[in-house]
Every structure is written in structure tokens, then in C-alpha cells.
mmCIF file of C-alpha atoms in Angstrom:
data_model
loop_
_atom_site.group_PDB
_atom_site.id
_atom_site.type_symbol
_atom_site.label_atom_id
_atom_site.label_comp_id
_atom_site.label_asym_id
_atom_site.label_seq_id
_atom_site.Cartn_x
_atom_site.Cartn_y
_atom_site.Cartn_z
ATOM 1 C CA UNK A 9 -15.878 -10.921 -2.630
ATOM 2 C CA UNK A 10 -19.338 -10.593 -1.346
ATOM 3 C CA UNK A 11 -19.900 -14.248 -0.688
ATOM 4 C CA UNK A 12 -16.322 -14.616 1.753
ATOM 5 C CA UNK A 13 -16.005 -13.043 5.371
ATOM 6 C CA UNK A 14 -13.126 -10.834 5.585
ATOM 7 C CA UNK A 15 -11.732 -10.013 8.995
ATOM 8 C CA UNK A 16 -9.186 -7.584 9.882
ATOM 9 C CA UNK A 17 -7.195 -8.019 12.873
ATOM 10 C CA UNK A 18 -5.878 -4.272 13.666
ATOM 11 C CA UNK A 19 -8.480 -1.669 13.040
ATOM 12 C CA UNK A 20 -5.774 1.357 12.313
ATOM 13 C CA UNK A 21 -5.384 4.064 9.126
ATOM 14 C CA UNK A 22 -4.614 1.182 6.922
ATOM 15 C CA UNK A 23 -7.277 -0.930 7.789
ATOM 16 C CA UNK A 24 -9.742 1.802 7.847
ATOM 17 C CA UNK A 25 -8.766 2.423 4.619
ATOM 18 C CA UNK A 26 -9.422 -1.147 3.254
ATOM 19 C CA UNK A 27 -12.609 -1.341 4.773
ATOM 20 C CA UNK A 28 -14.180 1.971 3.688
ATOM 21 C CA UNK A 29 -12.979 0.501 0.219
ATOM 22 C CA UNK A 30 -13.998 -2.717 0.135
ATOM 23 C CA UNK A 31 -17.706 -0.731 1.326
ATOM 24 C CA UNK A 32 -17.710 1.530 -1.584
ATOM 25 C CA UNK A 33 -17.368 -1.753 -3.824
ATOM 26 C CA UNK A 34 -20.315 -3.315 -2.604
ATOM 27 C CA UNK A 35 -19.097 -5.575 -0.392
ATOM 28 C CA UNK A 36 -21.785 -6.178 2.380
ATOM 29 C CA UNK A 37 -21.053 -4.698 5.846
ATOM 30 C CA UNK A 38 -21.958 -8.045 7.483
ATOM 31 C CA UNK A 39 -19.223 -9.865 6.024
ATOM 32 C CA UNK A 40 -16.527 -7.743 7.104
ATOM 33 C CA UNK A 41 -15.429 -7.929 10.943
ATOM 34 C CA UNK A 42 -12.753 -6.153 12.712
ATOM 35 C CA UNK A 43 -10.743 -6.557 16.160
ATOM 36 C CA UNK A 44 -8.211 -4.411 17.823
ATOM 37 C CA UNK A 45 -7.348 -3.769 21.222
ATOM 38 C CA UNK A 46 -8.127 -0.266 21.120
ATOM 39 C CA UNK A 47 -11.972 -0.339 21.413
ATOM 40 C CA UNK A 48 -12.966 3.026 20.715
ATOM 41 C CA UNK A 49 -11.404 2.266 17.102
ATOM 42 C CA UNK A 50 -13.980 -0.657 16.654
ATOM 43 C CA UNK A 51 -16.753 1.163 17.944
ATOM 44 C CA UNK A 52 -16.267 4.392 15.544
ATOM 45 C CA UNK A 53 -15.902 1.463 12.505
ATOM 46 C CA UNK A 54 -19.509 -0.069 13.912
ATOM 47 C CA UNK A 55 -20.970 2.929 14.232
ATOM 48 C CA UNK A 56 -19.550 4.604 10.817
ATOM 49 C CA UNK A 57 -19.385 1.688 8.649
ATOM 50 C CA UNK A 58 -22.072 -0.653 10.383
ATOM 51 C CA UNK A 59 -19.626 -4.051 10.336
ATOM 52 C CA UNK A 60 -18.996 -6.576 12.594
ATOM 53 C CA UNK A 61 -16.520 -6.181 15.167
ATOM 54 C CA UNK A 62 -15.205 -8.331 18.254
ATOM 55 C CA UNK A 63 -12.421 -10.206 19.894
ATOM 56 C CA UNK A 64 -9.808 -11.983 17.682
ATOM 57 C CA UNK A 65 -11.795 -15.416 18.372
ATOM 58 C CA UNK A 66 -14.790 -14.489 17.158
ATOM 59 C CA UNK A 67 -13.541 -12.483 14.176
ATOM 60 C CA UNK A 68 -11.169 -15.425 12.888
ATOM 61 C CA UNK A 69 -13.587 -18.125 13.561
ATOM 62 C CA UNK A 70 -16.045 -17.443 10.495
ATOM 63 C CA UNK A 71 -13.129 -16.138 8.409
ATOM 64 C CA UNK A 72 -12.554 -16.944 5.085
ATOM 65 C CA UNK A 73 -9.424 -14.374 5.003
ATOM 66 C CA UNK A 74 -7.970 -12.204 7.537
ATOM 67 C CA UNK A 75 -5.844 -9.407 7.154
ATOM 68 C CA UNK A 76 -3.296 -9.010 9.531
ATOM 69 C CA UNK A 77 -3.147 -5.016 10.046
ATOM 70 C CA UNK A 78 -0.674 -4.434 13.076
ATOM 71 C CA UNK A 79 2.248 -2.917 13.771
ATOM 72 C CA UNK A 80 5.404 -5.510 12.903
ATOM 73 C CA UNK A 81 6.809 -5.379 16.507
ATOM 74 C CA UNK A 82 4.140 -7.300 17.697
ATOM 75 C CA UNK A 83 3.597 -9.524 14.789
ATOM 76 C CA UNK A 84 4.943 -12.777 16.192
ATOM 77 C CA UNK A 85 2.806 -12.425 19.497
ATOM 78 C CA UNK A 86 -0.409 -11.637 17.457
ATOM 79 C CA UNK A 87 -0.113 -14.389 15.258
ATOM 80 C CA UNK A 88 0.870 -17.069 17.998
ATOM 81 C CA UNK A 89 -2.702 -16.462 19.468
ATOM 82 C CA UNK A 90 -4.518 -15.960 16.430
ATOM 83 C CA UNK A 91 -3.063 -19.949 15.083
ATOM 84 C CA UNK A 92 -5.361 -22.130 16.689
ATOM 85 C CA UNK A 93 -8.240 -19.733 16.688
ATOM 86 C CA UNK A 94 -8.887 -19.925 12.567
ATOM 87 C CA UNK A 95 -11.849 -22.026 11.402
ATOM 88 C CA UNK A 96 -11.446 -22.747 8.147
ATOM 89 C CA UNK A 97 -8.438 -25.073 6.256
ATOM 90 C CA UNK A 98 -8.298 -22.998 3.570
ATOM 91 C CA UNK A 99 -8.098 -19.470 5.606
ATOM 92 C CA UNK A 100 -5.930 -17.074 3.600
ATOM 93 C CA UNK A 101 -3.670 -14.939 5.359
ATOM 94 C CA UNK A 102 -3.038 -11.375 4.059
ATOM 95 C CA UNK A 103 0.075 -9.280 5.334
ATOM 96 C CA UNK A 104 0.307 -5.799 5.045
ATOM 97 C CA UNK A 105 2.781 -4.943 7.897
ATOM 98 C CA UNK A 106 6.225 -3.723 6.316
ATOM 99 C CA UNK A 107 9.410 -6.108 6.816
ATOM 100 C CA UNK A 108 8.221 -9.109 7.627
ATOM 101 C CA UNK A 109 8.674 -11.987 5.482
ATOM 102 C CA UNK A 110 6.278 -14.843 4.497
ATOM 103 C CA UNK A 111 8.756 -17.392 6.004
ATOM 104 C CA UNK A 112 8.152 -15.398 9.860
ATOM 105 C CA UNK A 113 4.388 -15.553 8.901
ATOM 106 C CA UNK A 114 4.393 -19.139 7.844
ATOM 107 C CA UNK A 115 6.338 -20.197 10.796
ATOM 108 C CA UNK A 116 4.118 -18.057 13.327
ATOM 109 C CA UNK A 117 1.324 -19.059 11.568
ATOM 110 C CA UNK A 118 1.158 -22.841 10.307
ATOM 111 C CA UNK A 119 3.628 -24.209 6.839
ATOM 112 C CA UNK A 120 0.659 -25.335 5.436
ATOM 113 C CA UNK A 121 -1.657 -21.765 5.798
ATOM 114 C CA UNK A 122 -1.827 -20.167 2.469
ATOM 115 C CA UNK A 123 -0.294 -16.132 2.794
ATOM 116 C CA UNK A 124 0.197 -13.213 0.794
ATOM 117 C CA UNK A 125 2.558 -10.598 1.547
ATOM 118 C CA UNK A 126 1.263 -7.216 1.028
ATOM 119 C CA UNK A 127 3.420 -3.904 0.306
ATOM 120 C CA UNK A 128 0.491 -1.020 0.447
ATOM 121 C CA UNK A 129 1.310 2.469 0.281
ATOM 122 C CA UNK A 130 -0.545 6.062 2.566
ATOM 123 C CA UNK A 131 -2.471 7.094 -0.886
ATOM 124 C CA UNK A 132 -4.579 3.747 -0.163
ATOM 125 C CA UNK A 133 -6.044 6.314 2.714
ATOM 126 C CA UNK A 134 -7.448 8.737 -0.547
ATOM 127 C CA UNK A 135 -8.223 5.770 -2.513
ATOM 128 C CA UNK A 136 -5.350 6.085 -4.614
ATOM 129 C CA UNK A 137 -3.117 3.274 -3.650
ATOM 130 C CA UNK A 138 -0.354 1.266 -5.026
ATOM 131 C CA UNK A 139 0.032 -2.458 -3.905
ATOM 132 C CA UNK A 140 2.926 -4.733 -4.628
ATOM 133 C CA UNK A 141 1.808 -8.648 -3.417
ATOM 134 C CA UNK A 142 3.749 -11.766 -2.997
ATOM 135 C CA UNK A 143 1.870 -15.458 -2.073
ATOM 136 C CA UNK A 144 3.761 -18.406 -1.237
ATOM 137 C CA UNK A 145 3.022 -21.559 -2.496
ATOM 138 C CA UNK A 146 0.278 -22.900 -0.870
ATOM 139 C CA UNK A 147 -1.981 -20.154 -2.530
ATOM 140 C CA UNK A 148 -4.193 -20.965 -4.975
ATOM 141 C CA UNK A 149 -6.027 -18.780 -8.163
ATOM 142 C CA UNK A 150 -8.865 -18.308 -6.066
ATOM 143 C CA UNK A 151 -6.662 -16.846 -2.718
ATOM 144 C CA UNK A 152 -4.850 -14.502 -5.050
ATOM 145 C CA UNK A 153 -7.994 -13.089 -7.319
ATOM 146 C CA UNK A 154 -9.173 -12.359 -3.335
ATOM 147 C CA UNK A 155 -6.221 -10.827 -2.350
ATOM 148 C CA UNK A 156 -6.251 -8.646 -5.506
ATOM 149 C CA UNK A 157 -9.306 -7.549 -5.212
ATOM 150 C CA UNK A 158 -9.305 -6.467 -1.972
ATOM 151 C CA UNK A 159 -6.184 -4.416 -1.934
ATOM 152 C CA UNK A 160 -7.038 -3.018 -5.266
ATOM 153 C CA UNK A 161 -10.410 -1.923 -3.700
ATOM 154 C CA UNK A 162 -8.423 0.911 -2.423
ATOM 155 C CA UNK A 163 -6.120 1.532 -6.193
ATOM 156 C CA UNK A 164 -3.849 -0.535 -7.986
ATOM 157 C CA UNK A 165 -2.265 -3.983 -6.970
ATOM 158 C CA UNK A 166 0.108 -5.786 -8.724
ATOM 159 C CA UNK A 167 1.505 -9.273 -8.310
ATOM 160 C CA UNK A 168 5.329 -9.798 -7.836
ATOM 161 C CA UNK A 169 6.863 -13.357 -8.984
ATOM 162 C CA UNK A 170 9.463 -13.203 -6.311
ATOM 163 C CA UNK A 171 9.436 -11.750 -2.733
ATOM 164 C CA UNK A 172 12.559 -9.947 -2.621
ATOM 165 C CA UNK A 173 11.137 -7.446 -4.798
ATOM 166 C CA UNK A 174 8.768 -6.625 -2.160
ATOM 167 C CA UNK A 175 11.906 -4.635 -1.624
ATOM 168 C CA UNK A 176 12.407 -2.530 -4.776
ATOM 169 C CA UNK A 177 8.519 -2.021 -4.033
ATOM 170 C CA UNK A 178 8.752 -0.770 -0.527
ATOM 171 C CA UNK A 179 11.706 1.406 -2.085
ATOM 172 C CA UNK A 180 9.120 2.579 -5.544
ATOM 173 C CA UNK A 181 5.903 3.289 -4.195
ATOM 174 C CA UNK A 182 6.178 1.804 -0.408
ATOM 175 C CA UNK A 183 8.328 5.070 0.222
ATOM 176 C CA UNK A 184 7.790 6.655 -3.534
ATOM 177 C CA UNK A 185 5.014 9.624 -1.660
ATOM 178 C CA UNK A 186 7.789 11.083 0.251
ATOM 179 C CA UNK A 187 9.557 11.795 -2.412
ATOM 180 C CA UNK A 188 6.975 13.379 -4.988
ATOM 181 C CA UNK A 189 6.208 15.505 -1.556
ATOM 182 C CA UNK A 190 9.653 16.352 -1.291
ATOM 183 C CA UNK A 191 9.278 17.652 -4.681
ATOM 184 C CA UNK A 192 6.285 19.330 -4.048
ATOM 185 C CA UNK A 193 7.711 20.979 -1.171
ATOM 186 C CA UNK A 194 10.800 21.823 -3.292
ATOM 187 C CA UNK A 195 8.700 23.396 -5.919
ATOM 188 C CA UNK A 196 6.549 25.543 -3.578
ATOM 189 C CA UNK A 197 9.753 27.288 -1.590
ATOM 190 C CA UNK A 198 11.561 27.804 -5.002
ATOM 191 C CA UNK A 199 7.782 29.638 -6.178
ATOM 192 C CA UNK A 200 7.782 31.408 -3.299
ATOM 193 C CA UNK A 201 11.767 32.362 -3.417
ATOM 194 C CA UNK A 202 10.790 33.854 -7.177
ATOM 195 C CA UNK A 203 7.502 35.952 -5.241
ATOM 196 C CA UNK A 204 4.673 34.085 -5.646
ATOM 197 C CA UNK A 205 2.462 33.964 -2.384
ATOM 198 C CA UNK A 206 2.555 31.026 -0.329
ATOM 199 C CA UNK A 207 -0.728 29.912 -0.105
ATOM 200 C CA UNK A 208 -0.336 29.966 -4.146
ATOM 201 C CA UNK A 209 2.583 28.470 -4.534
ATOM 202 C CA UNK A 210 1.250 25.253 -2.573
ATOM 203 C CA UNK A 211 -1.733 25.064 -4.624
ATOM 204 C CA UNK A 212 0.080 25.485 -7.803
ATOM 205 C CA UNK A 213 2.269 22.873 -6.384
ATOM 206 C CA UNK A 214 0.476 20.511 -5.301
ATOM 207 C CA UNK A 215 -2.147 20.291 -8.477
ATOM 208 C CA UNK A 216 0.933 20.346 -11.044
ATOM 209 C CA UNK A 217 1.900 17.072 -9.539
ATOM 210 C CA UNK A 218 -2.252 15.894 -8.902
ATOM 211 C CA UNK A 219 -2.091 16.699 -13.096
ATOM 212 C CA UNK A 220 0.925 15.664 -14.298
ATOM 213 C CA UNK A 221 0.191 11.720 -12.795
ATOM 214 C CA UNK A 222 -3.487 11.741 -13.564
ATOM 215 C CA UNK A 223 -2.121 12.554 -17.233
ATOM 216 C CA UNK A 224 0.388 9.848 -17.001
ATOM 217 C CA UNK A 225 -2.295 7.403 -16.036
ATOM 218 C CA UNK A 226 -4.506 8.345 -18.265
ATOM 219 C CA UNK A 227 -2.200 8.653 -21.312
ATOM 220 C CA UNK A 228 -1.563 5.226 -23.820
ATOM 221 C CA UNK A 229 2.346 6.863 -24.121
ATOM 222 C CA UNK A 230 4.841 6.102 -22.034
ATOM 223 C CA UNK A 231 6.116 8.607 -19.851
ATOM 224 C CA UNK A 232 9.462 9.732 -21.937
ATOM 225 C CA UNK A 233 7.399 10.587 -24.491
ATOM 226 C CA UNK A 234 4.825 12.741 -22.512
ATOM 227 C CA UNK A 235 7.618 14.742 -21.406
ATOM 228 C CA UNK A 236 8.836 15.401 -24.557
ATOM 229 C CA UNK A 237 5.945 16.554 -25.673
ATOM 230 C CA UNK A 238 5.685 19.759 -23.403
ATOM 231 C CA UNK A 239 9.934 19.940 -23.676
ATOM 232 C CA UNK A 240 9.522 22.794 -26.540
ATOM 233 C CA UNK A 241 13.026 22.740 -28.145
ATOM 234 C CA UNK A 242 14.500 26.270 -26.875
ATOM 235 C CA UNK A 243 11.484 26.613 -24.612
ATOM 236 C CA UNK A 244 11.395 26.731 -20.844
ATOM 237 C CA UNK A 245 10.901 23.278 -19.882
ATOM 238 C CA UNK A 246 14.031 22.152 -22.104
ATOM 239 C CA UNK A 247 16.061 24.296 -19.693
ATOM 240 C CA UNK A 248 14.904 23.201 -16.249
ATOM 241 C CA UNK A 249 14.730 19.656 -17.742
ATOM 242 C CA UNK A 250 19.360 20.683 -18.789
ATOM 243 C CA UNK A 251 19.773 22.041 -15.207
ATOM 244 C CA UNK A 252 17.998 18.772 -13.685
ATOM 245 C CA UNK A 253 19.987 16.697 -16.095
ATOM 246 C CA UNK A 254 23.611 18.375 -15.395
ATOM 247 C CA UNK A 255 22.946 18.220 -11.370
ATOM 248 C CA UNK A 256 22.368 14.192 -12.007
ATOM 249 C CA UNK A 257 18.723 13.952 -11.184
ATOM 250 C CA UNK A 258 18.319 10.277 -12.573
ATOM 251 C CA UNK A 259 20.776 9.422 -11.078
ATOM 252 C CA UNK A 260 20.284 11.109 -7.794
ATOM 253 C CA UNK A 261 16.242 9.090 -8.120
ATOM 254 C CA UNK A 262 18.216 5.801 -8.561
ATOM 255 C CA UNK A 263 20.935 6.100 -5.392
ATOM 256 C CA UNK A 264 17.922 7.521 -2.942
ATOM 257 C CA UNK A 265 15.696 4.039 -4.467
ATOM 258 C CA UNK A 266 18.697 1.679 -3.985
ATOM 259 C CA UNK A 267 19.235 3.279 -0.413
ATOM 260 C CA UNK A 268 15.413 2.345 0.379
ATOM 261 C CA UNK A 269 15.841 -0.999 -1.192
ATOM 262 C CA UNK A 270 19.010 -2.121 1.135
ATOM 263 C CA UNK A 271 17.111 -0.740 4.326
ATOM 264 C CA UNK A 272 14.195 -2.550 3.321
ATOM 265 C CA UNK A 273 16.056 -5.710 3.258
ATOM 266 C CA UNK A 274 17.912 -4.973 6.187
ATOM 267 C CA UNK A 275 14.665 -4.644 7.890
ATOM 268 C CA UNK A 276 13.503 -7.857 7.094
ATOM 269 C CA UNK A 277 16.225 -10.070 8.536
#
């Protein structure tokens, strides 16, 4: 990455993020520009990060990819001025604004302009991020080994080989945090219910789930199997894993994801 300029238009969390990122992977500070309307944003990014910041002109004319990092209500009028201000042919585009589809970006944006669609979720702001990405057609190896690496600069990213399931992604990890908080949160009033102190009960909470995925990542074993292998038979686990089974948890997990998955569609049309 160090020998393409990478310029973000929208300096917000996620941007932030994806610079501070692409930083602690070596990527110089001189080839990464920012713009944004809001101009105390760029100046704390100059002043904390030492890039290069300015208007959308001057950050899109030595691009070699630019990262569109607004909000998706104004998509359509950002990208109408930002078309005839890119330099280079063979620009790639990166999305990461939820619900808007590479056909919007492409026709906003030029049929011929290579794009990737981008589904990051708010652990990219710890580092821990997952990424689903789409690219249309026009994208070649070398647009998509960029596009990787910069989104997995702040965790994982993984391609998808059609964009509709940029939907069951914004429905997996796109909106999967809420729902391991929900269980956290869950966890720490039933603690608390049963007398432990609240301030405990949070931490306890909170580093059971930090454990259990670091485990999962770090394990060669798929995920059934970890859990059976703290499910003693007769034990304590086997019965909270019986009452979550006769209340229809997996089931319960698979509604709640197909709920996301229709919004998410919804949203994009």
C-alpha cells in the first residue's frame, strides 16, 4: 500500500478508524489525505496523525483510491461533485456507507470506474473489525488485494462472490455487536439479580465474552466442538445450554438475522 495515495472523503469514526490503521501498518502519513466539511475533524487528523488533508479537489486529484466515508443520505450529491474531479483512469472507488448499492455508485460515479462495496462493522474503531466486500466488474486483482488490505488494516475482511450477501453480512457482523452486547447486558442483570455487585457483574461479563471469542479465534476446532468441550455431561453448562435450547435460542439467533437481512435489503432499494 505504501506506494498508492489513499484519500478519504469523510473524516468521521469510521474513517478515523481506517486511517489510524492503515498508520500502525506502516503506511506513510504523506500518502494518505482526508476531506470533510467539518474542519476541525481534519485539523485534529493533521495534527494527531500528521496526513494530508484538504478540499475534495485536491484530495481526489493525486488519488489512486478513495474511500467514500459519508453518511448515505448524501451519497448521490457527494459523488456527483467528486466525478469529474478524479485524476487517475484506474481510480478505485471504495464504499463503506451502509445500503447503497454498487449500481447507485456506478451510476453517480462513471460505468466504467472500478468500486468495491464495503460492509465494515464499530469493532473496526478497537481494531477488531469484520469486513464483508463486494467489487463489480471492472475491478481488477490489483484493486481488490488494495481494498483488502486496507479494510483488513483495521481486522478481518472477507470477499463476497455476490452483492446481495452484503445483506446476510450487514445482518452477521454489520449488526452482529448489538447482539453479543445484548447478551452481555443480559448476563450482567441476571449476575446481579443472583447478588453479585454490579460493577462485577459487568466485568465478569464483559471479559467472558472478550475470552470466549479470542478462544474461538484462536482455536483450530470449530465452534460446536469448543462448546462441548466445557458442556460437562450433568455439569452446569449442560443445563443452561437445555434451558437455552427448550426456549428456542437457535432459532430465536436465526429469525432476529433474517429480520436484519430483509431490512437491509429494504434499505437498499
Amino acid at each position: 500500500m505504501n506506494n498508492r495515495q489513499i484519500a478519504f472523503i469523510g473524516a468521521g469514526n469510521m474513517a478515523n478508524s481506517l486511517i489510524r490503521g492503515l498508520l500502525a501498518k506502516d503506511v506513510a502519513a504523506s500518502h494518505i489525505h482526508a476531506s470533510d466539511i467539518d474542519s476541525d475533524k481534519l485539523q485534529s487528523l493533521q495534527t494527531e496523525c500528521g496526513i494530508q488533508t484538504g478540499d475534495t479537489a485536491t484530495v481526489a486529484a493525486v488519488a489512486d483510491v478513495i474511500i467514500l466515508a459519508v453518511k448515505p443520505q448524501v451519497m448521490a450529491q457527494v459523488c456527483a461533485a467528486l466525478k469529474p474531479l478524479i485524476a487517475k483512469p484506474d481510480c478505485l472507488v471504495i464504499s463503506i456507507a451502509a445500503g447503497i448499492p454498487v449500481a447507485s455508485l456506478a451510476q453517480w460515479l462513471g460505468e466504467e470506474r472500478a468500486i468495491v462495496r464495503c460492509m465494515p462493522n464499530t469493532p473496526s474503531l478497537v481494531g477488531a473489525g469484520a469486513t464483508g466486500l463486494y467489487a463489480n466488474a471492472n475491478c481488477n486483482d490489483d484493486h481488490k488485494t488494495l481494498a483488502g488490505a486496507i479494510m483488513s488494516a483495521v481486522g478481518i475482511a472477507c470477499w463476497l462472490q455476490a452483492e446481495k450477501d452484503i445483506d446476510t453480512v450487514t445482518a452477521l457482523s454489520g449488526s452482529g455487536p448489538a447482539y453479543y452486547f445484548l447478551m452481555i447486558e443480559a448476563m450482567e442483570k441476571a449476575a446481579v439479580a443472583m447478588g453479585l455487585a454490579p460493577d462485577v457483574a459487568r466485568q465478569l461479563s464483559i471479559q467472558t465474552a472478550l475470552g470466549a471469542g479470542k478462544l474461538a479465534a484462536a482455536s483450530d476446532v470449530a465452534p460446536d466442538e469448543l462448546r462441548r468441550r466445557v458442556t460437562s455431561p450433568g455439569g452446569t453448562t449442560e443445563q443452561a445450554l437445555l434451558s437455552f435450547a427448550n426456549q428456542g435460542f437457535e432459532s430465536t439467533v436465526a429469525n432476529a438475522m433474517l429480520a436484519a437481512q430483509h431490512r437491509a435489503a429494504e434499505l437498499a432499494k
